[in-house]
PDB file of C-alpha atoms in Angstrom:
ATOM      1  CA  UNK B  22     -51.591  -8.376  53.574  1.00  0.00           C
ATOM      2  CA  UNK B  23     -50.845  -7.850  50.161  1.00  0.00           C
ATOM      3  CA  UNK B  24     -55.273  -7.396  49.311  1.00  0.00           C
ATOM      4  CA  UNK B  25     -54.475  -4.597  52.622  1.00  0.00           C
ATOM      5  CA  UNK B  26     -52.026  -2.807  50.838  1.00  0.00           C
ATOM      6  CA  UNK B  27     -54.240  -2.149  48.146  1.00  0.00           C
ATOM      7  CA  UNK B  28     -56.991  -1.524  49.415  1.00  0.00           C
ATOM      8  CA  UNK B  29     -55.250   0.957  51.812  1.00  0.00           C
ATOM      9  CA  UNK B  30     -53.984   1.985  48.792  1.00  0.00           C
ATOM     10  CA  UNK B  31     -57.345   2.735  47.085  1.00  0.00           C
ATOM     11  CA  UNK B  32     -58.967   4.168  50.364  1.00  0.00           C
ATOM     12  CA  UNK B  33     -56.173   6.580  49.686  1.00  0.00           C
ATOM     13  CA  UNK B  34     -56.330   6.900  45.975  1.00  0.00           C
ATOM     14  CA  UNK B  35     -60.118   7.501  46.563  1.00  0.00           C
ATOM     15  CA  UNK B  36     -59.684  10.291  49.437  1.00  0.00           C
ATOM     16  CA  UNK B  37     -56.478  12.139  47.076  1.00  0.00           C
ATOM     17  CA  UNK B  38     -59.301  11.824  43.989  1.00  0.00           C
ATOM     18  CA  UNK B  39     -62.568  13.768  46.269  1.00  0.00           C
ATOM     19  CA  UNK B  40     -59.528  15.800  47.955  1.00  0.00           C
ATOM     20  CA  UNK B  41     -58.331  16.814  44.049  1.00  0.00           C
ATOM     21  CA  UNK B  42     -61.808  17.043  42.820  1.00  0.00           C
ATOM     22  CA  UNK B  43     -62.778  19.249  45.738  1.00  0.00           C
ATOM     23  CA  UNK B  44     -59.505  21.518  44.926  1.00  0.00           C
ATOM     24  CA  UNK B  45     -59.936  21.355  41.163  1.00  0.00           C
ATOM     25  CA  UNK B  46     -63.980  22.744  41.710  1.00  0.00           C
ATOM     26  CA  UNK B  47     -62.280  25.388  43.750  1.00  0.00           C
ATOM     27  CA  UNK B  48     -59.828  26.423  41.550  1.00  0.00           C
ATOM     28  CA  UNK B  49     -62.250  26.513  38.685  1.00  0.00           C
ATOM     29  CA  UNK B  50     -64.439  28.785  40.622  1.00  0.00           C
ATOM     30  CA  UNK B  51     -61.463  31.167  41.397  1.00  0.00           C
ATOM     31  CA  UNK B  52     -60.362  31.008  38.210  1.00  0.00           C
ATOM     32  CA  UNK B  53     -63.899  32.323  36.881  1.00  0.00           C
ATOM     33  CA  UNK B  54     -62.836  35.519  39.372  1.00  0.00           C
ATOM     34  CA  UNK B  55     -60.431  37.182  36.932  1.00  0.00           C
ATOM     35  CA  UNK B  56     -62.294  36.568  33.917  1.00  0.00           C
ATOM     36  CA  UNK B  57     -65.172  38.304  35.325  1.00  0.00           C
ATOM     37  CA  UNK B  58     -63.470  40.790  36.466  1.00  0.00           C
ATOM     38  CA  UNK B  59     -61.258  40.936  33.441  1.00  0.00           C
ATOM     39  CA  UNK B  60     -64.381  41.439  31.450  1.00  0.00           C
ATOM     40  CA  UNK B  61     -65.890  43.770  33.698  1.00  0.00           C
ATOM     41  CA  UNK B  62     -62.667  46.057  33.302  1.00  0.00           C
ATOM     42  CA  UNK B  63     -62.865  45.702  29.659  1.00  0.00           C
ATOM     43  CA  UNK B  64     -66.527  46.522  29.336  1.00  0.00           C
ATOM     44  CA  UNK B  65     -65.342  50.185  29.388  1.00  0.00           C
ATOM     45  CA  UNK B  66     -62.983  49.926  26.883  1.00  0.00           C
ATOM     46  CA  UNK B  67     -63.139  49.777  22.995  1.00  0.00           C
ATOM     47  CA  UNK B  68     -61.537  47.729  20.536  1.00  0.00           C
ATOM     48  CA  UNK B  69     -58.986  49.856  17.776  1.00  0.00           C
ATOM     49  CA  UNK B  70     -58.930  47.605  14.759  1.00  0.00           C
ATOM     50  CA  UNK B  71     -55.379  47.596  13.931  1.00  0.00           C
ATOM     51  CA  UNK B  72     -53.496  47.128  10.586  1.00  0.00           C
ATOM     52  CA  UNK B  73     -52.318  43.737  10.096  1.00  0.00           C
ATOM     53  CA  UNK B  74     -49.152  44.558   7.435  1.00  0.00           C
ATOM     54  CA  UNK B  75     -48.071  47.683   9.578  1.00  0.00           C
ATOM     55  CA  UNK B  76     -49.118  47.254  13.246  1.00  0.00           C
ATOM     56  CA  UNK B  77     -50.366  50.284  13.764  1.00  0.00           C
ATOM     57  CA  UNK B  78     -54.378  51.255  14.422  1.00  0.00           C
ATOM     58  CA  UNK B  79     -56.446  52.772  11.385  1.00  0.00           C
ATOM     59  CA  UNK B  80     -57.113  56.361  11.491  1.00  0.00           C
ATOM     60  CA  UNK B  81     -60.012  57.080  12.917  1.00  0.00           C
ATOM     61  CA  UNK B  82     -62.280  59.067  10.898  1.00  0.00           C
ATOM     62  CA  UNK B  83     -63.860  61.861  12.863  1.00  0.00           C
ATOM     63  CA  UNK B  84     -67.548  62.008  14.158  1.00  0.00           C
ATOM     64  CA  UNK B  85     -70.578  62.809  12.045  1.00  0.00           C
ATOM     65  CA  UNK B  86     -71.464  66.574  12.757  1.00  0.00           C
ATOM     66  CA  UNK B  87     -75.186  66.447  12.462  1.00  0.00           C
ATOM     67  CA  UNK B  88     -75.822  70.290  13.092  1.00  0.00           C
ATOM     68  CA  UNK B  89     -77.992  72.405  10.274  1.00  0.00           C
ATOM     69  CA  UNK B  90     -75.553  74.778   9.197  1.00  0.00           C
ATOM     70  CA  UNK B  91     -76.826  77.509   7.120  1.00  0.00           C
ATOM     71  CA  UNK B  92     -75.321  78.511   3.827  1.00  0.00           C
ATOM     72  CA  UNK B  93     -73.307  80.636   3.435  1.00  0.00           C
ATOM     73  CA  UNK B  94     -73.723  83.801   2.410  1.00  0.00           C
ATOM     74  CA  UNK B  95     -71.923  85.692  -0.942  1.00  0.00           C
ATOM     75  CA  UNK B  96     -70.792  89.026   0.088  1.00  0.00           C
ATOM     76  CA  UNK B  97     -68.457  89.087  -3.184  1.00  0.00           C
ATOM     77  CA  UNK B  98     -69.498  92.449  -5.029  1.00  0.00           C
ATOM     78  CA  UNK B  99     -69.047  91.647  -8.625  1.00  0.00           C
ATOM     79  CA  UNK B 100     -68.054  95.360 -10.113  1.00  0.00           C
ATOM     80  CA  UNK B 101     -67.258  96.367 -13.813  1.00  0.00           C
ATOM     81  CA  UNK B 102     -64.729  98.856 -15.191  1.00  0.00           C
ATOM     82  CA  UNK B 103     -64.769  99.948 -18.492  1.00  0.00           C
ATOM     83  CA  UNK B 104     -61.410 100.776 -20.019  1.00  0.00           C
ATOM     84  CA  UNK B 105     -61.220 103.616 -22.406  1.00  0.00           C
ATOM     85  CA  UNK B 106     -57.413 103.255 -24.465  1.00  0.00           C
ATOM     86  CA  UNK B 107     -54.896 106.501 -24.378  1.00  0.00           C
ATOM     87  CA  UNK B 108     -52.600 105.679 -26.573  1.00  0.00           C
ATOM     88  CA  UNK B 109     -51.508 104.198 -30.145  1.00  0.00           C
ATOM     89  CA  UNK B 110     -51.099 100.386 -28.760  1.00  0.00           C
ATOM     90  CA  UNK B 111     -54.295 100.678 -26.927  1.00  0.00           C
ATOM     91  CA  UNK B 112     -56.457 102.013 -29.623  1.00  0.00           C
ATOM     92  CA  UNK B 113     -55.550  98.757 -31.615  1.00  0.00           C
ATOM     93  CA  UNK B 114     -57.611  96.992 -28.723  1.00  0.00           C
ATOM     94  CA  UNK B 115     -60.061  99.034 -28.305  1.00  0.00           C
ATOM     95  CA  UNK B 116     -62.294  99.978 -24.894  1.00  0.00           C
ATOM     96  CA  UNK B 117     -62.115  97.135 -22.711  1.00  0.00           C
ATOM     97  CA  UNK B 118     -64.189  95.841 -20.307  1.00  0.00           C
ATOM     98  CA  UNK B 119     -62.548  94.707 -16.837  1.00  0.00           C
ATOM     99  CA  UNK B 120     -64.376  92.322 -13.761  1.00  0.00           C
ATOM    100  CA  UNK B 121     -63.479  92.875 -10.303  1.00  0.00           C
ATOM    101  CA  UNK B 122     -64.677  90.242  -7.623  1.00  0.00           C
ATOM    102  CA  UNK B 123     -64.458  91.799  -4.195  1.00  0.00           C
ATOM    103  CA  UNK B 124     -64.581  89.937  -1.534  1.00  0.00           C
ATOM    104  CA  UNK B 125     -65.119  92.471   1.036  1.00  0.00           C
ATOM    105  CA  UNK B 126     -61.872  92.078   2.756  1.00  0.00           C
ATOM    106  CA  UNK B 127     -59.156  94.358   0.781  1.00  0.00           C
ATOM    107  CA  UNK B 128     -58.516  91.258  -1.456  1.00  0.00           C
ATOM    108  CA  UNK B 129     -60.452  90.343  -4.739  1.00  0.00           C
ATOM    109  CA  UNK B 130     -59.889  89.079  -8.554  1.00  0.00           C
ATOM    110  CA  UNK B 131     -58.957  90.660 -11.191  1.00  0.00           C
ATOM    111  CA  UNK B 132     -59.728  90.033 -14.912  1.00  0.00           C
ATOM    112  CA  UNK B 133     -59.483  91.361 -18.318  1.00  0.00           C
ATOM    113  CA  UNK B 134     -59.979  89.906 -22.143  1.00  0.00           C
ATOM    114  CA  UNK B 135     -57.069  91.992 -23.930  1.00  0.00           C
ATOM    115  CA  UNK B 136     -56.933  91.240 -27.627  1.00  0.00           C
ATOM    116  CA  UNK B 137     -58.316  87.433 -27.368  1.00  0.00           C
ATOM    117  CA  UNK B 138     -56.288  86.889 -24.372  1.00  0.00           C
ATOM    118  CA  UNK B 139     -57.434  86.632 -20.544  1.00  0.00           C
ATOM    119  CA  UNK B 140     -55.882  88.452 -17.850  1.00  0.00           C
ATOM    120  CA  UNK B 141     -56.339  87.049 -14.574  1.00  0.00           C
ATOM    121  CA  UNK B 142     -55.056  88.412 -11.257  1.00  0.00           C
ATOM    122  CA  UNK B 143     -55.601  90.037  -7.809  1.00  0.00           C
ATOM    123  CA  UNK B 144     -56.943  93.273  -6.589  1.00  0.00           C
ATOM    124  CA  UNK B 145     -55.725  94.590  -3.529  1.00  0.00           C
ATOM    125  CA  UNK B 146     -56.672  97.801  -1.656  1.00  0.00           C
ATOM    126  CA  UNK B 147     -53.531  99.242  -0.122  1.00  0.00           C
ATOM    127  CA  UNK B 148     -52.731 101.638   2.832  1.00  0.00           C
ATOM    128  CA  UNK B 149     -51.394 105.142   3.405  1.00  0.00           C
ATOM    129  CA  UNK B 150     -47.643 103.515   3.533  1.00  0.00           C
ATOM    130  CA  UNK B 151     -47.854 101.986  -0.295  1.00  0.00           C
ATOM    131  CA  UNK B 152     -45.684 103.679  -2.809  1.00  0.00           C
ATOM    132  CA  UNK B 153     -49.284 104.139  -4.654  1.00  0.00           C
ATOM    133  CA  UNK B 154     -48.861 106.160  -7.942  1.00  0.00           C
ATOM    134  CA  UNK B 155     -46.452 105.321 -10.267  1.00  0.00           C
ATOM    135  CA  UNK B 156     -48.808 103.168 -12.561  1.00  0.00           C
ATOM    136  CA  UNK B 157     -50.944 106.853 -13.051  1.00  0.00           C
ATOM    137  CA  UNK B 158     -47.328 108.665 -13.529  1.00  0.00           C
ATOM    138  CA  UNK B 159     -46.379 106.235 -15.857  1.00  0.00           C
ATOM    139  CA  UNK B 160     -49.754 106.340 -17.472  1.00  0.00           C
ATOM    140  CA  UNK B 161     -51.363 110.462 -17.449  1.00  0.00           C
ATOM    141  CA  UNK B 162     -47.950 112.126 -16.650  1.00  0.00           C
ATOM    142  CA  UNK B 163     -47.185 113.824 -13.521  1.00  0.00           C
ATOM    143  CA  UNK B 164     -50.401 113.660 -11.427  1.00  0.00           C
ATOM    144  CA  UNK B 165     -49.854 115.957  -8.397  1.00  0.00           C
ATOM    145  CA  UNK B 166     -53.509 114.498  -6.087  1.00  0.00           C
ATOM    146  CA  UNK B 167     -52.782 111.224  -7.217  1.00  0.00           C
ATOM    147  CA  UNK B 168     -53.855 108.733  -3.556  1.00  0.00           C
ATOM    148  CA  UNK B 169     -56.176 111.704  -2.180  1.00  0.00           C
ATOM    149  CA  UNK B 170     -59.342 110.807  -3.747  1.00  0.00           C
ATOM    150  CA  UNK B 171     -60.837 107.562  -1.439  1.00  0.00           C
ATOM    151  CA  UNK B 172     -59.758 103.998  -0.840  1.00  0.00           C
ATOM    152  CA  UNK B 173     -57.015 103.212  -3.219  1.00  0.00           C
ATOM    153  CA  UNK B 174     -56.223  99.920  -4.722  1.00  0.00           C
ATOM    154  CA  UNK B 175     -53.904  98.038  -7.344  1.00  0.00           C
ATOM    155  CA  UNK B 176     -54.733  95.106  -9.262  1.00  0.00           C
ATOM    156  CA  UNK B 177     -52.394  93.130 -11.557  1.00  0.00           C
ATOM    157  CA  UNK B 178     -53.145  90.634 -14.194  1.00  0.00           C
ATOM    158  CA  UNK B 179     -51.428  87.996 -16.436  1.00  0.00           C
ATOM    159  CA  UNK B 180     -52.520  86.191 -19.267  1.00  0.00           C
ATOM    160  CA  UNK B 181     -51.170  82.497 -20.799  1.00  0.00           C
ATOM    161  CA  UNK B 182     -49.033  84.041 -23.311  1.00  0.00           C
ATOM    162  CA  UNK B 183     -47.377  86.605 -20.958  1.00  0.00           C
ATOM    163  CA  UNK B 184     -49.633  89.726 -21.648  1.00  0.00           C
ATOM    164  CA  UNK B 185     -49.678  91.361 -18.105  1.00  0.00           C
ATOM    165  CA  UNK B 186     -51.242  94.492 -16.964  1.00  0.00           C
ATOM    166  CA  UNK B 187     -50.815  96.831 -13.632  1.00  0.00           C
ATOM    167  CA  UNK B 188     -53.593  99.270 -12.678  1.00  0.00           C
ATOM    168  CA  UNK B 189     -53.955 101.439  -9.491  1.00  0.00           C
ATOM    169  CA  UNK B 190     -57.539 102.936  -9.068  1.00  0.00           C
ATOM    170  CA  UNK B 191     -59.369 104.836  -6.369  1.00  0.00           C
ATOM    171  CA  UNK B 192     -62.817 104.095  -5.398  1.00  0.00           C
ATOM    172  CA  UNK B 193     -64.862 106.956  -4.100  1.00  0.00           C
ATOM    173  CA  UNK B 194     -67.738 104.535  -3.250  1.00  0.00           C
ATOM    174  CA  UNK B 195     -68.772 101.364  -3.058  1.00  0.00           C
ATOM    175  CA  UNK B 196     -69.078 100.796  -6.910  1.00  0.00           C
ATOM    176  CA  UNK B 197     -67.463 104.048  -8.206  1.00  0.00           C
ATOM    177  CA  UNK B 198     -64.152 104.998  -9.033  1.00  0.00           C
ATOM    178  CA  UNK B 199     -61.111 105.625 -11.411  1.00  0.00           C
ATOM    179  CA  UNK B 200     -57.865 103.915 -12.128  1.00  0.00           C
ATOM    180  CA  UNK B 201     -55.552 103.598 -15.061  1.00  0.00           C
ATOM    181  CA  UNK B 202     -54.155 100.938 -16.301  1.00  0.00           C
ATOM    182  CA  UNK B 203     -50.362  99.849 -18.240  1.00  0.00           C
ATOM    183  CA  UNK B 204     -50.015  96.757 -20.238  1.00  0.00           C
ATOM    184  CA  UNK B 205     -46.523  94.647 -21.134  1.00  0.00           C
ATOM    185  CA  UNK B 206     -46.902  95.953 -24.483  1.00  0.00           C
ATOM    186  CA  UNK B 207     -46.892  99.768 -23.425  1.00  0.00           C
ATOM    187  CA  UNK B 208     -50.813 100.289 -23.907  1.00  0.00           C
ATOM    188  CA  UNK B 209     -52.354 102.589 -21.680  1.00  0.00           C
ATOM    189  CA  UNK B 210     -55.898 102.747 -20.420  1.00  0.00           C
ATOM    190  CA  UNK B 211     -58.324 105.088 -18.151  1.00  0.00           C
ATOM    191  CA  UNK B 212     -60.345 103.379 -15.898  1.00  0.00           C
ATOM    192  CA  UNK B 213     -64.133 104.369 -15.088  1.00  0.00           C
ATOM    193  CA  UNK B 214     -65.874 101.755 -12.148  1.00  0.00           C
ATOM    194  CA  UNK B 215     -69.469 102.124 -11.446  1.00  0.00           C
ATOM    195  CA  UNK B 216     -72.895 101.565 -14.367  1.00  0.00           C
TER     196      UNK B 216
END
């Protein structure tokens, strides 16, 4: 009885072994279920590498534009004035010779050597509203058409040791035109655009 017992006992050990073997083979095939369909899921998606000391993803740096782009093109007009002095403090300069860089969109630069110093600055055309004049008041007296002549502009200037200079000028063309200019040390200049 006892040799029954255990072999009743390994009948049943052997049917619970083929019964878990059977279940085990089925688990592991549903288990494969999820992962394939965990993978197929994830095929769409991308990996973000991430930044291990902060936790948060790298910045992504943006794609590669691979369309020709022509140059572009300079529509600066490079003009020259030539200043011609008016009084006592400008005479010790001399005629000077100015560079305006217009960038065809009422803005520009503005420079000037005045006595070994470089004056650089802005040149601004200005409307119908802008107190335009006092520069040529200041600079040729009382000036009664002063603003009635074409487009009219200002342009100021400052050098590294402080020199500064205002002008106002009027441009009857593209490249011609007449201004006047006043420096921080009182000089005075006429200005003549155009070659």
């Amino acid at each position: 009885m006892v040799g029954d017992v255990h072999q009743t006992a390994g009948v049943n050990s052997l049917e619970e072994i083929s019964v878990k073997k059977s279940a085990c083979l089925t688990l592991r095939r549903l288990t494969w279920i999820p992962v394939l369909s965990t993978a197929a899921l994830l095929s769409a998606c991308y990996v973000v590498p991430v930044n291990p000391q902060t936790g948060q993803p790298y910045p992504m740096q943006p794609p590669v534009n691979t369309a020709v782009v022509p140059p572009p093109v300079n529509l600066n007009v490079i003009l020259q004035a030539k200043l011609y002095p008016l009084n006592t403090q400008a005479t010790k300069a001399g005629a000077l010779i100015a560079t305006a860089s217009d960038f065809q969109n009422g803005r520009g630069v503005f420079a000037v050597n005045f006595m070994g110093e470089t004056l650089q600055g802005d040149a601004s055309r200005v409307g119908a509203n802008y107190p335009f004049g006092r520069i040529y008041r200041e600079v040729l007296g009382s000036v009664a058409d002063v603003g009635k002549g074409g487009r009219r502009g200002i342009a100021n200037a400052i050098g590294p040791n402080g020199t500064s200079m205002q002008c106002e000028y009027q441009m009857t063309s593209n490249d011609i035109g007449t201004g006047v200019c006043l420096l921080s040390n009182g000089a005075k200049y006429q200005m003549h655009f155009g070659s």
